[in-house]
Short mmCIF file of N, CA and C in Angstrom, two decimals:
data_model
loop_
_atom_site.label_atom_id
_atom_site.label_comp_id
_atom_site.label_asym_id
_atom_site.label_seq_id
_atom_site.Cartn_x
_atom_site.Cartn_y
_atom_site.Cartn_z
N UNK A 65 -26.50 -2.88 -111.43
CA UNK A 65 -27.47 -3.26 -110.42
C UNK A 65 -27.14 -2.52 -109.13
N UNK A 66 -28.10 -1.84 -108.60
CA UNK A 66 -27.90 -1.04 -107.40
C UNK A 66 -28.26 -1.81 -106.14
N UNK A 67 -28.15 -1.12 -105.05
CA UNK A 67 -28.48 -1.69 -103.76
C UNK A 67 -29.93 -1.36 -103.43
N UNK A 68 -30.69 -2.37 -103.05
CA UNK A 68 -32.08 -2.15 -102.67
C UNK A 68 -32.11 -1.75 -101.21
N UNK A 69 -32.55 -0.52 -100.97
CA UNK A 69 -32.63 -0.03 -99.59
C UNK A 69 -33.81 -0.70 -98.90
N UNK A 70 -33.65 -0.97 -97.64
CA UNK A 70 -34.68 -1.66 -96.85
C UNK A 70 -35.64 -0.65 -96.23
N UNK A 71 -36.34 0.07 -97.07
CA UNK A 71 -37.32 1.03 -96.59
C UNK A 71 -38.67 0.33 -96.44
N UNK A 72 -39.57 0.97 -95.72
CA UNK A 72 -40.91 0.40 -95.54
C UNK A 72 -41.61 0.26 -96.89
N UNK A 73 -41.44 1.23 -97.75
CA UNK A 73 -42.07 1.19 -99.08
C UNK A 73 -41.57 0.01 -99.89
N UNK A 74 -40.27 -0.19 -99.93
CA UNK A 74 -39.70 -1.31 -100.68
C UNK A 74 -40.16 -2.64 -100.08
N UNK A 75 -40.20 -2.71 -98.76
CA UNK A 75 -40.64 -3.93 -98.09
C UNK A 75 -42.09 -4.26 -98.47
N UNK A 76 -42.96 -3.25 -98.49
CA UNK A 76 -44.36 -3.47 -98.85
C UNK A 76 -44.49 -3.93 -100.30
N UNK A 77 -43.75 -3.31 -101.21
CA UNK A 77 -43.79 -3.72 -102.61
C UNK A 77 -43.29 -5.14 -102.78
N UNK A 78 -42.16 -5.45 -102.19
CA UNK A 78 -41.59 -6.79 -102.32
C UNK A 78 -42.51 -7.85 -101.72
N UNK A 79 -43.17 -7.52 -100.61
CA UNK A 79 -44.10 -8.48 -99.99
C UNK A 79 -45.24 -8.82 -100.93
N UNK A 80 -45.73 -7.83 -101.66
CA UNK A 80 -46.82 -8.08 -102.62
C UNK A 80 -46.39 -9.11 -103.66
N UNK A 81 -45.16 -8.99 -104.15
CA UNK A 81 -44.68 -9.92 -105.17
C UNK A 81 -44.28 -11.27 -104.59
N UNK A 82 -43.78 -11.27 -103.36
CA UNK A 82 -43.44 -12.54 -102.72
C UNK A 82 -44.68 -13.36 -102.39
N UNK A 83 -45.80 -12.68 -102.15
CA UNK A 83 -47.05 -13.37 -101.81
C UNK A 83 -47.92 -13.65 -103.03
N UNK A 84 -47.44 -13.31 -104.22
CA UNK A 84 -48.20 -13.51 -105.44
C UNK A 84 -47.51 -14.54 -106.32
N UNK A 85 -48.30 -15.35 -106.98
CA UNK A 85 -47.71 -16.36 -107.87
C UNK A 85 -47.64 -15.88 -109.32
N UNK A 86 -48.16 -14.70 -109.59
CA UNK A 86 -48.17 -14.20 -110.95
C UNK A 86 -47.92 -12.71 -111.01
N UNK A 87 -48.28 -12.15 -112.13
CA UNK A 87 -48.08 -10.72 -112.36
C UNK A 87 -49.15 -9.91 -111.64
N UNK A 88 -48.80 -8.67 -111.30
CA UNK A 88 -49.71 -7.75 -110.62
C UNK A 88 -49.75 -6.45 -111.42
N UNK A 89 -50.94 -5.97 -111.68
CA UNK A 89 -51.04 -4.71 -112.43
C UNK A 89 -50.73 -3.54 -111.51
N UNK A 90 -50.24 -2.48 -112.11
CA UNK A 90 -49.93 -1.28 -111.35
C UNK A 90 -51.21 -0.72 -110.72
N UNK A 91 -52.34 -0.89 -111.39
CA UNK A 91 -53.61 -0.43 -110.82
C UNK A 91 -53.93 -1.16 -109.52
N UNK A 92 -53.74 -2.49 -109.52
CA UNK A 92 -53.98 -3.26 -108.30
C UNK A 92 -53.03 -2.85 -107.18
N UNK A 93 -51.77 -2.60 -107.52
CA UNK A 93 -50.81 -2.17 -106.50
C UNK A 93 -51.22 -0.84 -105.88
N UNK A 94 -51.64 0.08 -106.72
CA UNK A 94 -52.06 1.39 -106.21
C UNK A 94 -53.28 1.26 -105.31
N UNK A 95 -54.23 0.41 -105.71
CA UNK A 95 -55.41 0.18 -104.88
C UNK A 95 -55.05 -0.46 -103.54
N UNK A 96 -54.15 -1.43 -103.57
CA UNK A 96 -53.77 -2.14 -102.34
C UNK A 96 -52.89 -1.30 -101.42
N UNK A 97 -51.95 -0.58 -102.01
CA UNK A 97 -50.93 0.11 -101.21
C UNK A 97 -51.18 1.61 -101.10
N UNK A 98 -52.25 2.10 -101.69
CA UNK A 98 -52.53 3.53 -101.69
C UNK A 98 -52.66 4.13 -100.30
N UNK A 99 -53.09 3.35 -99.34
CA UNK A 99 -53.19 3.84 -97.97
C UNK A 99 -51.85 3.91 -97.26
N UNK A 100 -50.88 3.18 -97.77
CA UNK A 100 -49.55 3.10 -97.15
C UNK A 100 -48.55 4.09 -97.76
N UNK A 101 -48.72 4.34 -99.08
CA UNK A 101 -47.80 5.23 -99.78
C UNK A 101 -48.51 5.84 -100.98
N UNK A 102 -47.97 6.93 -101.49
CA UNK A 102 -48.62 7.58 -102.63
C UNK A 102 -48.17 6.95 -103.95
N UNK A 103 -48.86 7.30 -105.03
CA UNK A 103 -48.59 6.71 -106.34
C UNK A 103 -47.16 6.94 -106.80
N UNK A 104 -46.65 8.11 -106.54
CA UNK A 104 -45.29 8.42 -106.97
C UNK A 104 -44.29 7.48 -106.33
N UNK A 105 -44.46 7.21 -105.05
CA UNK A 105 -43.56 6.30 -104.34
C UNK A 105 -43.68 4.89 -104.90
N UNK A 106 -44.89 4.46 -105.22
CA UNK A 106 -45.09 3.14 -105.80
C UNK A 106 -44.36 3.04 -107.14
N UNK A 107 -44.58 4.03 -108.01
CA UNK A 107 -43.92 4.01 -109.32
C UNK A 107 -42.40 4.06 -109.20
N UNK A 108 -41.88 4.89 -108.31
CA UNK A 108 -40.42 4.96 -108.12
C UNK A 108 -39.87 3.63 -107.65
N UNK A 109 -40.56 3.00 -106.70
CA UNK A 109 -40.13 1.70 -106.19
C UNK A 109 -40.15 0.64 -107.27
N UNK A 110 -41.21 0.62 -108.08
CA UNK A 110 -41.30 -0.35 -109.17
C UNK A 110 -40.20 -0.12 -110.20
N UNK A 111 -39.93 1.13 -110.54
CA UNK A 111 -38.85 1.45 -111.48
C UNK A 111 -37.50 0.98 -110.94
N UNK A 112 -37.26 1.22 -109.67
CA UNK A 112 -35.99 0.82 -109.04
C UNK A 112 -35.85 -0.71 -109.06
N UNK A 113 -36.92 -1.41 -108.69
CA UNK A 113 -36.86 -2.88 -108.66
C UNK A 113 -36.69 -3.45 -110.07
N UNK A 114 -37.30 -2.79 -111.04
CA UNK A 114 -37.12 -3.23 -112.43
C UNK A 114 -35.69 -2.96 -112.92
N UNK A 115 -35.17 -1.80 -112.62
CA UNK A 115 -33.79 -1.46 -113.01
C UNK A 115 -32.79 -2.42 -112.38
N UNK A 116 -33.09 -2.89 -111.17
CA UNK A 116 -32.19 -3.80 -110.47
C UNK A 116 -32.39 -5.26 -110.84
N UNK A 117 -33.34 -5.54 -111.75
CA UNK A 117 -33.54 -6.90 -112.22
C UNK A 117 -34.36 -7.77 -111.28
N UNK A 118 -35.03 -7.17 -110.31
CA UNK A 118 -35.87 -7.93 -109.38
C UNK A 118 -37.23 -8.19 -110.01
N UNK A 119 -37.75 -7.21 -110.75
CA UNK A 119 -39.04 -7.31 -111.41
C UNK A 119 -38.86 -7.06 -112.90
N UNK A 120 -39.84 -7.52 -113.67
CA UNK A 120 -39.92 -7.11 -115.07
C UNK A 120 -41.35 -6.66 -115.32
N UNK A 121 -41.52 -5.88 -116.36
CA UNK A 121 -42.85 -5.34 -116.66
C UNK A 121 -43.22 -5.62 -118.10
N UNK A 122 -44.52 -5.55 -118.35
CA UNK A 122 -45.04 -5.69 -119.70
C UNK A 122 -46.37 -4.96 -119.77
N UNK A 123 -46.77 -4.57 -120.97
CA UNK A 123 -48.06 -3.91 -121.15
C UNK A 123 -49.12 -4.95 -121.46
N UNK A 124 -50.20 -4.90 -120.72
CA UNK A 124 -51.33 -5.80 -120.94
C UNK A 124 -52.37 -5.13 -121.81
N UNK A 125 -53.54 -5.71 -121.78
CA UNK A 125 -54.64 -5.15 -122.56
C UNK A 125 -54.95 -3.75 -122.08
N UNK A 126 -55.38 -2.94 -122.98
CA UNK A 126 -55.76 -1.56 -122.71
C UNK A 126 -54.60 -0.72 -122.19
N UNK A 127 -53.37 -1.14 -122.42
CA UNK A 127 -52.21 -0.36 -122.04
C UNK A 127 -51.86 -0.36 -120.57
N UNK A 128 -52.44 -1.27 -119.80
CA UNK A 128 -52.16 -1.34 -118.36
C UNK A 128 -50.82 -2.04 -118.16
N UNK A 129 -49.96 -1.45 -117.35
CA UNK A 129 -48.65 -2.01 -117.09
C UNK A 129 -48.74 -3.05 -115.96
N UNK A 130 -48.14 -4.19 -116.19
CA UNK A 130 -48.10 -5.29 -115.22
C UNK A 130 -46.65 -5.55 -114.84
N UNK A 131 -46.46 -6.01 -113.60
CA UNK A 131 -45.13 -6.34 -113.09
C UNK A 131 -45.16 -7.76 -112.54
N UNK A 132 -44.04 -8.44 -112.71
CA UNK A 132 -43.89 -9.79 -112.17
C UNK A 132 -42.46 -9.94 -111.65
N UNK A 133 -42.32 -10.81 -110.70
CA UNK A 133 -41.01 -11.08 -110.12
C UNK A 133 -40.18 -11.86 -111.13
N UNK A 134 -38.95 -11.46 -111.31
CA UNK A 134 -38.05 -12.16 -112.25
C UNK A 134 -37.66 -13.50 -111.66
N UNK A 135 -37.66 -14.48 -112.55
CA UNK A 135 -37.23 -15.82 -112.17
C UNK A 135 -36.36 -16.33 -113.31
N UNK A 136 -35.09 -16.07 -113.21
CA UNK A 136 -34.18 -16.46 -114.27
C UNK A 136 -34.18 -15.52 -115.46
N UNK A 137 -34.67 -14.31 -115.25
CA UNK A 137 -34.68 -13.31 -116.33
C UNK A 137 -33.26 -12.83 -116.59
N UNK A 138 -33.04 -12.41 -117.80
CA UNK A 138 -31.76 -11.77 -118.10
C UNK A 138 -32.03 -10.34 -118.48
N UNK A 139 -31.21 -9.48 -117.99
CA UNK A 139 -31.35 -8.05 -118.28
C UNK A 139 -30.51 -7.72 -119.50
N UNK A 140 -31.16 -7.11 -120.50
CA UNK A 140 -30.39 -6.74 -121.70
C UNK A 140 -30.54 -5.28 -121.96
#
């Protein structure tokens, strides 16, 4: 588990999950945060948060990737 840097991008991503009670699709994140950061930054941030055990992801219908905040998840 790495150290989460307190960058503006990470703060924006974490705020989206802190203000949500469920999973958020990557498409919704790109639509919401596209004016603040580019897609590559969003994907890198999501990958980092997932690697660090803060978020988990799953594939929904039509192959869309969704992310949710971990709550008692175990990393294997």
